[in-house]
PDB file of C-alpha atoms in Angstrom:
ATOM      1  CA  UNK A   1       0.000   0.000   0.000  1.00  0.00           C
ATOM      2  CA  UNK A   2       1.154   3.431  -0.604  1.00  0.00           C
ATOM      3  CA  UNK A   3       1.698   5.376   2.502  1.00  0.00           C
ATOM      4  CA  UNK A   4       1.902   9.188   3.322  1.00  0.00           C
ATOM      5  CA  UNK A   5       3.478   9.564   6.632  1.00  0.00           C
ATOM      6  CA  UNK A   6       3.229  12.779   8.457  1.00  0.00           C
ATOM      7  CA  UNK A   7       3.224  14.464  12.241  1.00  0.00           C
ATOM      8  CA  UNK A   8       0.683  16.231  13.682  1.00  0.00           C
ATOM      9  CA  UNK A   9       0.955  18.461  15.608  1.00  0.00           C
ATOM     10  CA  UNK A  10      -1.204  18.678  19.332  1.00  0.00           C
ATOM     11  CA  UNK A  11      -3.611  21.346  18.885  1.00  0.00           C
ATOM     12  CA  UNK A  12      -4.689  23.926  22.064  1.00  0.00           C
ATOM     13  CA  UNK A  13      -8.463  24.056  21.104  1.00  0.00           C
ATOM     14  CA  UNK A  14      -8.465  27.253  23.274  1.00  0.00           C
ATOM     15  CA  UNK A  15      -6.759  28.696  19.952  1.00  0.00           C
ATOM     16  CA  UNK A  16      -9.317  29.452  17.277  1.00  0.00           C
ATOM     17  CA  UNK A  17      -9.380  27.718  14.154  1.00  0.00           C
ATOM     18  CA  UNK A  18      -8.905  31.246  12.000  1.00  0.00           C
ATOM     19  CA  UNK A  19      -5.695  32.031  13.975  1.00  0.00           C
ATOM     20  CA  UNK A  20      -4.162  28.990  13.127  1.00  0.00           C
ATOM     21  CA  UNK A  21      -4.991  28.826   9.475  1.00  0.00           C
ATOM     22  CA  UNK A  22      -3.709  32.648   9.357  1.00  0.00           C
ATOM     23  CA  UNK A  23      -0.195  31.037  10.209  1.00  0.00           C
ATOM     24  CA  UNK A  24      -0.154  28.232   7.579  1.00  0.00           C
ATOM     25  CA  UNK A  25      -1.414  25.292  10.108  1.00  0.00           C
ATOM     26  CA  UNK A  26      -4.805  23.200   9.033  1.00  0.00           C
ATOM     27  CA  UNK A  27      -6.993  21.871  11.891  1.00  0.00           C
ATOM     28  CA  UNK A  28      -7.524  18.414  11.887  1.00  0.00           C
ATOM     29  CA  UNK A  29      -9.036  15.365  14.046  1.00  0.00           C
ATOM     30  CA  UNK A  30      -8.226  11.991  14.146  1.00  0.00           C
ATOM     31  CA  UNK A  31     -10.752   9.450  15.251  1.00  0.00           C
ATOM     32  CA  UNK A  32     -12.204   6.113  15.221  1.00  0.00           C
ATOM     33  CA  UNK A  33     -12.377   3.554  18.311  1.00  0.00           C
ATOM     34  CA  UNK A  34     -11.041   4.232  21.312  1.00  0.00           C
ATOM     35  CA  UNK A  35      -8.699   7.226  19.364  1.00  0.00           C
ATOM     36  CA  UNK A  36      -9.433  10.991  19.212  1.00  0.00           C
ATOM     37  CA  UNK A  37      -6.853  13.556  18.727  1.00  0.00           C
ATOM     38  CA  UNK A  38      -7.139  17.281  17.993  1.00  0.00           C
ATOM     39  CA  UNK A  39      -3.684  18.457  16.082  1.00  0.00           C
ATOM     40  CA  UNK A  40      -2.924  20.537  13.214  1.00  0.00           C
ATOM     41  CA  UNK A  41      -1.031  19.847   9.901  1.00  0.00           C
ATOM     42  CA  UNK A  42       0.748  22.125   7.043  1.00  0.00           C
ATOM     43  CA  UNK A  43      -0.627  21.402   3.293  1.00  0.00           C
ATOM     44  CA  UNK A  44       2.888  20.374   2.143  1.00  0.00           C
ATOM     45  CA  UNK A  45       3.234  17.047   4.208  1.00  0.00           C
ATOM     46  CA  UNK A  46      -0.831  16.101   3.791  1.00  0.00           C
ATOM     47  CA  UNK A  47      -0.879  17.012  -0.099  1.00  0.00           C
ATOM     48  CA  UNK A  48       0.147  13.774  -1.436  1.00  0.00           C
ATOM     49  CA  UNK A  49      -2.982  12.206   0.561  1.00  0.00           C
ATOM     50  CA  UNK A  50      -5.396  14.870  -0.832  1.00  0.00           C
ATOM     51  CA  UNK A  51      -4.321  16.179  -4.423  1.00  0.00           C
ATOM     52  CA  UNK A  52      -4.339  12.875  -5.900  1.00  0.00           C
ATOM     53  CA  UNK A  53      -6.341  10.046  -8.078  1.00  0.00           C
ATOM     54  CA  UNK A  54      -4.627   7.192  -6.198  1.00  0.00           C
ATOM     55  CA  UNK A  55      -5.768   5.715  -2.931  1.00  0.00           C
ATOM     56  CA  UNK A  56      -3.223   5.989  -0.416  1.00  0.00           C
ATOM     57  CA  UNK A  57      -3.388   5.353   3.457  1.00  0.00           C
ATOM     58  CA  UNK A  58      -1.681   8.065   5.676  1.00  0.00           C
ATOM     59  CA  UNK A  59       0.222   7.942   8.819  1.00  0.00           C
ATOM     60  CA  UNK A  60       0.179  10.295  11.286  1.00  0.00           C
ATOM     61  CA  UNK A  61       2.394  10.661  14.439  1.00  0.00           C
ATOM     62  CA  UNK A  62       0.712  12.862  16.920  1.00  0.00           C
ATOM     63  CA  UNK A  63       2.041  13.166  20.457  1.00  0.00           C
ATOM     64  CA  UNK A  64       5.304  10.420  19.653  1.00  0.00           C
ATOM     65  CA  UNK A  65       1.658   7.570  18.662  1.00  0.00           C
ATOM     66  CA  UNK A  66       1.709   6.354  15.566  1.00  0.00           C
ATOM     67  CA  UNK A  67      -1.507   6.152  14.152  1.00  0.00           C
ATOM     68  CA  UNK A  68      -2.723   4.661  10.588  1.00  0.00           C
ATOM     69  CA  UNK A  69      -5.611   7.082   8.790  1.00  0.00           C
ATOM     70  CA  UNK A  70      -7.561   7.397   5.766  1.00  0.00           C
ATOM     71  CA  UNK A  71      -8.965  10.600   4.711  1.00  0.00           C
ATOM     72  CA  UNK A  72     -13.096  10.707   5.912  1.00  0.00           C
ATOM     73  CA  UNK A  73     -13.673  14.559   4.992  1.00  0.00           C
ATOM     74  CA  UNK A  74     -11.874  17.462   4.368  1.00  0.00           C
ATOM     75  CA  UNK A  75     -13.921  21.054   4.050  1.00  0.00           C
ATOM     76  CA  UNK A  76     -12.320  23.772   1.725  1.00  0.00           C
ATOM     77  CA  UNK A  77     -12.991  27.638   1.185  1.00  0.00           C
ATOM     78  CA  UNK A  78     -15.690  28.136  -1.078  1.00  0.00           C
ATOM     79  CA  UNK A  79     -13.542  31.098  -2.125  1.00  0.00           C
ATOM     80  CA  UNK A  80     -10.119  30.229  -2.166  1.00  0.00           C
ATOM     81  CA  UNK A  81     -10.597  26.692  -2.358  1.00  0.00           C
ATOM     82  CA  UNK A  82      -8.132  26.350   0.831  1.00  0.00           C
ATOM     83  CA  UNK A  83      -8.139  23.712   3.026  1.00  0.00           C
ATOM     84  CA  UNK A  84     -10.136  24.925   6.176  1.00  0.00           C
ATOM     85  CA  UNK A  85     -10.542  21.649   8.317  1.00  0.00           C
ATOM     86  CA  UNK A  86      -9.311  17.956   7.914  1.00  0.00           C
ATOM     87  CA  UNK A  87     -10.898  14.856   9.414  1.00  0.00           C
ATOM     88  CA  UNK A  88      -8.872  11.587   9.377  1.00  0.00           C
ATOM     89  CA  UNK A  89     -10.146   8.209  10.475  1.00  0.00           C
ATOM     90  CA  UNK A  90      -8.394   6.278  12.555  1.00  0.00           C
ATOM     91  CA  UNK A  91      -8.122   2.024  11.036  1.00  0.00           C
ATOM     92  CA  UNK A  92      -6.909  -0.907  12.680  1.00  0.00           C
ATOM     93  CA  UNK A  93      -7.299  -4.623  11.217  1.00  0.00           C
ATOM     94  CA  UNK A  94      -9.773  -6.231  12.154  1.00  0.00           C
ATOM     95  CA  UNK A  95     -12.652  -3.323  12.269  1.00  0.00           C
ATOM     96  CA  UNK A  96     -14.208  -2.996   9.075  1.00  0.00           C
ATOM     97  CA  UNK A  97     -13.714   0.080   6.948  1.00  0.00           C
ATOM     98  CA  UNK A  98     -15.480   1.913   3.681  1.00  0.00           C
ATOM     99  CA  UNK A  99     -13.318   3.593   1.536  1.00  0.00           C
ATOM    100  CA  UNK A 100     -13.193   4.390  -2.248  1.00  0.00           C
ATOM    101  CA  UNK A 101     -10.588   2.892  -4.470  1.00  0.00           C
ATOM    102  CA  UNK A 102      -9.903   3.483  -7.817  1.00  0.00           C
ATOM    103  CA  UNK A 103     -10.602   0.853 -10.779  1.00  0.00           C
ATOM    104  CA  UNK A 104      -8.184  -0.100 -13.659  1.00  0.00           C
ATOM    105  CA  UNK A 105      -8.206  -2.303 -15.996  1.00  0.00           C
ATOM    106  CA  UNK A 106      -6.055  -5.160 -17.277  1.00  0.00           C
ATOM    107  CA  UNK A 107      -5.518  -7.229 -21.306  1.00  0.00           C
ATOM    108  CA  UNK A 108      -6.564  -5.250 -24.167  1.00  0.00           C
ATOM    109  CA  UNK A 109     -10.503  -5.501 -25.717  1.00  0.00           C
ATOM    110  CA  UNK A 110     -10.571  -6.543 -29.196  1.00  0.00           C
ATOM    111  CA  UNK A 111     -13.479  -3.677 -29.202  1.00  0.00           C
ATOM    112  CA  UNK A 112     -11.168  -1.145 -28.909  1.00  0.00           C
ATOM    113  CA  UNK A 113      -8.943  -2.995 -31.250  1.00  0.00           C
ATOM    114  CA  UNK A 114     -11.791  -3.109 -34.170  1.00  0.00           C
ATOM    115  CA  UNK A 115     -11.668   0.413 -33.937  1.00  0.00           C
ATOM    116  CA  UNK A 116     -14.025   1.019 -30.705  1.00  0.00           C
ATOM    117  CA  UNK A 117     -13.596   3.692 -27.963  1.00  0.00           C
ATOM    118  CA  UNK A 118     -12.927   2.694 -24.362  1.00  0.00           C
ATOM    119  CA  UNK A 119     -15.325   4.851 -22.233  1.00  0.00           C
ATOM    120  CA  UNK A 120     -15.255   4.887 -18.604  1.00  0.00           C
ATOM    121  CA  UNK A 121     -18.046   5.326 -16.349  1.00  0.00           C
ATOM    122  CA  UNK A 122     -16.677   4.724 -13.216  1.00  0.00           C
ATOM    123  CA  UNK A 123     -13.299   5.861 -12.218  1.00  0.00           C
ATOM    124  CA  UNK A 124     -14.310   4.655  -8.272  1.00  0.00           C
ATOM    125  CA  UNK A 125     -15.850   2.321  -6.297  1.00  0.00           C
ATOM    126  CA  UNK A 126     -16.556   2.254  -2.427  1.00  0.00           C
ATOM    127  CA  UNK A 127     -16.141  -1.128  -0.839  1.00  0.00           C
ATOM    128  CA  UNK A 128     -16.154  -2.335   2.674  1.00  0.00           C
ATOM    129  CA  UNK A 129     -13.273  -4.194   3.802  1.00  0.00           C
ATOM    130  CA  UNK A 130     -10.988  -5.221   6.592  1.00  0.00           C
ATOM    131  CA  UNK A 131      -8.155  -2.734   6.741  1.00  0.00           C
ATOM    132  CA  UNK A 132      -5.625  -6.037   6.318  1.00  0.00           C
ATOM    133  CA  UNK A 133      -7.201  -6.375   3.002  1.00  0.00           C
ATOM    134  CA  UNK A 134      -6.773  -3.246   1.671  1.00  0.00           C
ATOM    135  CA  UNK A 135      -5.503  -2.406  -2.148  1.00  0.00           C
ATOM    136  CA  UNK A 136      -4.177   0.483  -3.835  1.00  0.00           C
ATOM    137  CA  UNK A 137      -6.459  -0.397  -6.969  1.00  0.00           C
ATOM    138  CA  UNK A 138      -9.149  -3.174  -8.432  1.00  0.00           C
ATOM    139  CA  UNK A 139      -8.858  -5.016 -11.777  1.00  0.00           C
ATOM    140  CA  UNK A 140     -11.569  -5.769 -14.345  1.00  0.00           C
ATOM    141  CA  UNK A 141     -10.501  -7.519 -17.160  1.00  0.00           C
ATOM    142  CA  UNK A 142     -11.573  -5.924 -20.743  1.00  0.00           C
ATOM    143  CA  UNK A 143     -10.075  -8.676 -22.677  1.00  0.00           C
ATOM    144  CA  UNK A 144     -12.777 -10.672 -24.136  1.00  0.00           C
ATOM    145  CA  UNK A 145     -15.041  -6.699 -24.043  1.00  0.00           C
ATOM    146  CA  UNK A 146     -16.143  -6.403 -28.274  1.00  0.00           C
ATOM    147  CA  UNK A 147     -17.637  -3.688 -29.565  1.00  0.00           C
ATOM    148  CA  UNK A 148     -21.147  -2.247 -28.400  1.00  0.00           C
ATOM    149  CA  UNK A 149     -20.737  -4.405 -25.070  1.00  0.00           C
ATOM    150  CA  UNK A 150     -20.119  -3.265 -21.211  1.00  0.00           C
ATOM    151  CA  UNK A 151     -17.847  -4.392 -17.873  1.00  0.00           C
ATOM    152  CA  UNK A 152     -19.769  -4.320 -14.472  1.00  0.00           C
ATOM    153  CA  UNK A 153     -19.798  -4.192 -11.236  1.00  0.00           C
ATOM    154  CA  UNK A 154     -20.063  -7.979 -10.620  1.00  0.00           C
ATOM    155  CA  UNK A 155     -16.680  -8.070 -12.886  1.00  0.00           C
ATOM    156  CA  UNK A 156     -14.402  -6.541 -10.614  1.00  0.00           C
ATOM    157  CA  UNK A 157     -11.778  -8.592  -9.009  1.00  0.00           C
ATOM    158  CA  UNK A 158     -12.188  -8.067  -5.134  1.00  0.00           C
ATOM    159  CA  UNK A 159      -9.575  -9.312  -2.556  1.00  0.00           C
ATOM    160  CA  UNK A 160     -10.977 -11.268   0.384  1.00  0.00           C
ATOM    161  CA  UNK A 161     -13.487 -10.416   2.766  1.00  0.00           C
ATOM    162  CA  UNK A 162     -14.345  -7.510   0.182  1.00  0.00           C
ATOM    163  CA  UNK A 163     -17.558  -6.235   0.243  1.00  0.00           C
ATOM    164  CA  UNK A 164     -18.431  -3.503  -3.158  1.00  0.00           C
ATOM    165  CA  UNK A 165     -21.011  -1.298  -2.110  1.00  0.00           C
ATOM    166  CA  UNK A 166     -22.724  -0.616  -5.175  1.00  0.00           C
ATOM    167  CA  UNK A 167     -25.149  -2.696  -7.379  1.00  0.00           C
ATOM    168  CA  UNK A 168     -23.228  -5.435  -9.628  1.00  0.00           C
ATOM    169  CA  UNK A 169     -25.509  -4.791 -12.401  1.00  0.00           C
ATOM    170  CA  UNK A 170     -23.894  -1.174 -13.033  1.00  0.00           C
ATOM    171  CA  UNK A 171     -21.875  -0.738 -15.728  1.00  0.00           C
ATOM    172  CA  UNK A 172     -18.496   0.191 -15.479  1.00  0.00           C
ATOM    173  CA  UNK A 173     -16.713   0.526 -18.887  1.00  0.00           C
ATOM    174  CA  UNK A 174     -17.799   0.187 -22.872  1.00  0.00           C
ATOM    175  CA  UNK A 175     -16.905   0.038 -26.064  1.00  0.00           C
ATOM    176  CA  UNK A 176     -18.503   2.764 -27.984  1.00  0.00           C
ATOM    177  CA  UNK A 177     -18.998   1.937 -31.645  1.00  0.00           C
ATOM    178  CA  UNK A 178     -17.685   4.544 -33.847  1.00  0.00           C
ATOM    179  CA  UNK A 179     -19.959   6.964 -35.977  1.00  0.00           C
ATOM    180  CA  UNK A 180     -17.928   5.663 -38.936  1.00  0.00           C
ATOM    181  CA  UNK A 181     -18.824   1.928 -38.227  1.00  0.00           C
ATOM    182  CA  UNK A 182     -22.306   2.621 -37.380  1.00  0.00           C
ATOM    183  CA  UNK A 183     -22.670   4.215 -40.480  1.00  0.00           C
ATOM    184  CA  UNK A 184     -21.088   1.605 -42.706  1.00  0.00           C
ATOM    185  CA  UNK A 185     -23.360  -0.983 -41.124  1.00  0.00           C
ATOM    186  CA  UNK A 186     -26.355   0.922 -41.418  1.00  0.00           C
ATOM    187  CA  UNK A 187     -25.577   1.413 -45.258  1.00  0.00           C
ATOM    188  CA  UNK A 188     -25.218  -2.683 -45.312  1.00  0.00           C
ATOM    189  CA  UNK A 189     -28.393  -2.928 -43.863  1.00  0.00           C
ATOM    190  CA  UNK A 190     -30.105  -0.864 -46.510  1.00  0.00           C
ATOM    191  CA  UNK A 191     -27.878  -2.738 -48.872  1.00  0.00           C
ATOM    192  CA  UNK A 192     -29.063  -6.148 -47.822  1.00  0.00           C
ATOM    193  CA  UNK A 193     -32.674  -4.994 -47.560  1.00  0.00           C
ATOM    194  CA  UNK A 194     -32.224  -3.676 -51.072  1.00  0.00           C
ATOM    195  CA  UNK A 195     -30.999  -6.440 -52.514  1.00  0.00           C
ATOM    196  CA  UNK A 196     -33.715  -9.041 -50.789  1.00  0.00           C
ATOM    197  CA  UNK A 197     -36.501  -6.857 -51.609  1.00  0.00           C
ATOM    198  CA  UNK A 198     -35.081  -7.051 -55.768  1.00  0.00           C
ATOM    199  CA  UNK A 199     -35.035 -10.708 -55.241  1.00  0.00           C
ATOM    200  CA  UNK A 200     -38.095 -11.076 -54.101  1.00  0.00           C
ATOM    201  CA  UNK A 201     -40.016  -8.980 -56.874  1.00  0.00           C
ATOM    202  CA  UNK A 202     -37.819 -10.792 -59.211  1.00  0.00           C
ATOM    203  CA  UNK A 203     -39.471 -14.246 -58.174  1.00  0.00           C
ATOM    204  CA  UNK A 204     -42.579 -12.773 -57.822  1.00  0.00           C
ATOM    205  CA  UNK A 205     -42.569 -11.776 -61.283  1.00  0.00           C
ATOM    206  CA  UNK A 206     -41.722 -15.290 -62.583  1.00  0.00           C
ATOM    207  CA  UNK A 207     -43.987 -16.997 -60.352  1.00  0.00           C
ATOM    208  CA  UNK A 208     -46.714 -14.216 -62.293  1.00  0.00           C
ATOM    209  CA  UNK A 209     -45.348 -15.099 -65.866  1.00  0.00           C
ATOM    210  CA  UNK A 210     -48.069 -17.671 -67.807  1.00  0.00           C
ATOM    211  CA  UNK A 211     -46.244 -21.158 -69.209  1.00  0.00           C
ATOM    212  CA  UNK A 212     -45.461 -20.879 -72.980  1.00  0.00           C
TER     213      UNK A 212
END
């Protein structure tokens, strides 16, 4: 798992929030269990954890304790867009966790190949899991995916004791069929149609035609 360790430092909640943020610090709590810590943190050591597509677990050191976190909520400016208040939850294996981690996908689809475009349509998935279990990313596999078809929910590749909290029946990726080979099929269709209905008027016609 990729890890972003950082220290926190013990906050004096006698201090308001708007001092501390006027000297570069971010508030934040830790908790979950038995743990609850007030501290602060400076946006260069927590950035990693925030500013980023990946799912990484942090690891704060607050009063000389170790403690491992994932990200639960973090409120910003609706200004500035600065980081006003961070809440990290505390994990341990063994108690059950939800997070959201990111979906990839492994072989190549023979839709895409025939000239198809990948589209994604869901970069994330939240999943309940013991912390023990945890990955940095899930697999579905797009080989056998042809054109005009989808991957689901049901075909992501969970670890054990993974639980994906969303219905398996929603899609996660297709293979869009170009505009160029829609229209080429749709101009085969007409051309088959076409060429049926000439052969059937043709045999029509002799079926019509009197003996000699």
């Amino acid at each position: 798992m990729n890890t972003v360790s950082f220290i926190g430092q013990t906050r004096d909640t006698k201090i308001k929030a708007s001092t501390l943020r006027r000297t570069g610090q971010i508030p934040a709590v830790l908790y979950g269990g038995k743990t609850l810590e007030h501290f602060t943190v400076v946006k260069n050591d927590v950035k990693h954890l925030i500013y980023t597509p990946d799912f990484k677990l942090g690891e704060v050191e607050v009063g000389g304790k170790k403690h491992r976190c994932i990200i639960k909520d973090i409120q910003f400016h609706p200004v500035t867009e600065d980081i006003q208040h961070i809440d990290f939850l505390a994990i341990e294996d063994g108690r059950m966790v939800k997070v959201n981690i990111p979906i990839r996908f492994k072989g190549v689809s023979p839709g895409v190949k025939g000239g198809g475009s990948l589209i994604q349509s869901m970069r994330k998935i939240k999943v309940k899991v013991d912390p023990k279990n945890l990955v940095d990313e899930l697999l579905v596999d797009i080989s056998e995916l042809e054109l005009g078809f989808s991957v689901k929910v049901k075909d992501i590749e969970i670890t054990e004791g993974m639980e994906l909290m969303a219905n398996e029946s929603i899609p996660v990726a297709s293979v869009e069929v170009p505009r160029a080979l829609k229209s080429l099929t749709a101009e085969e269709e007409a051309a088959a149609a076409a060429e049926e209905g000439a052969t059937e008027g043709a045999e029509a016609e002799g079926a019509e035609k009197p003996a000699e």
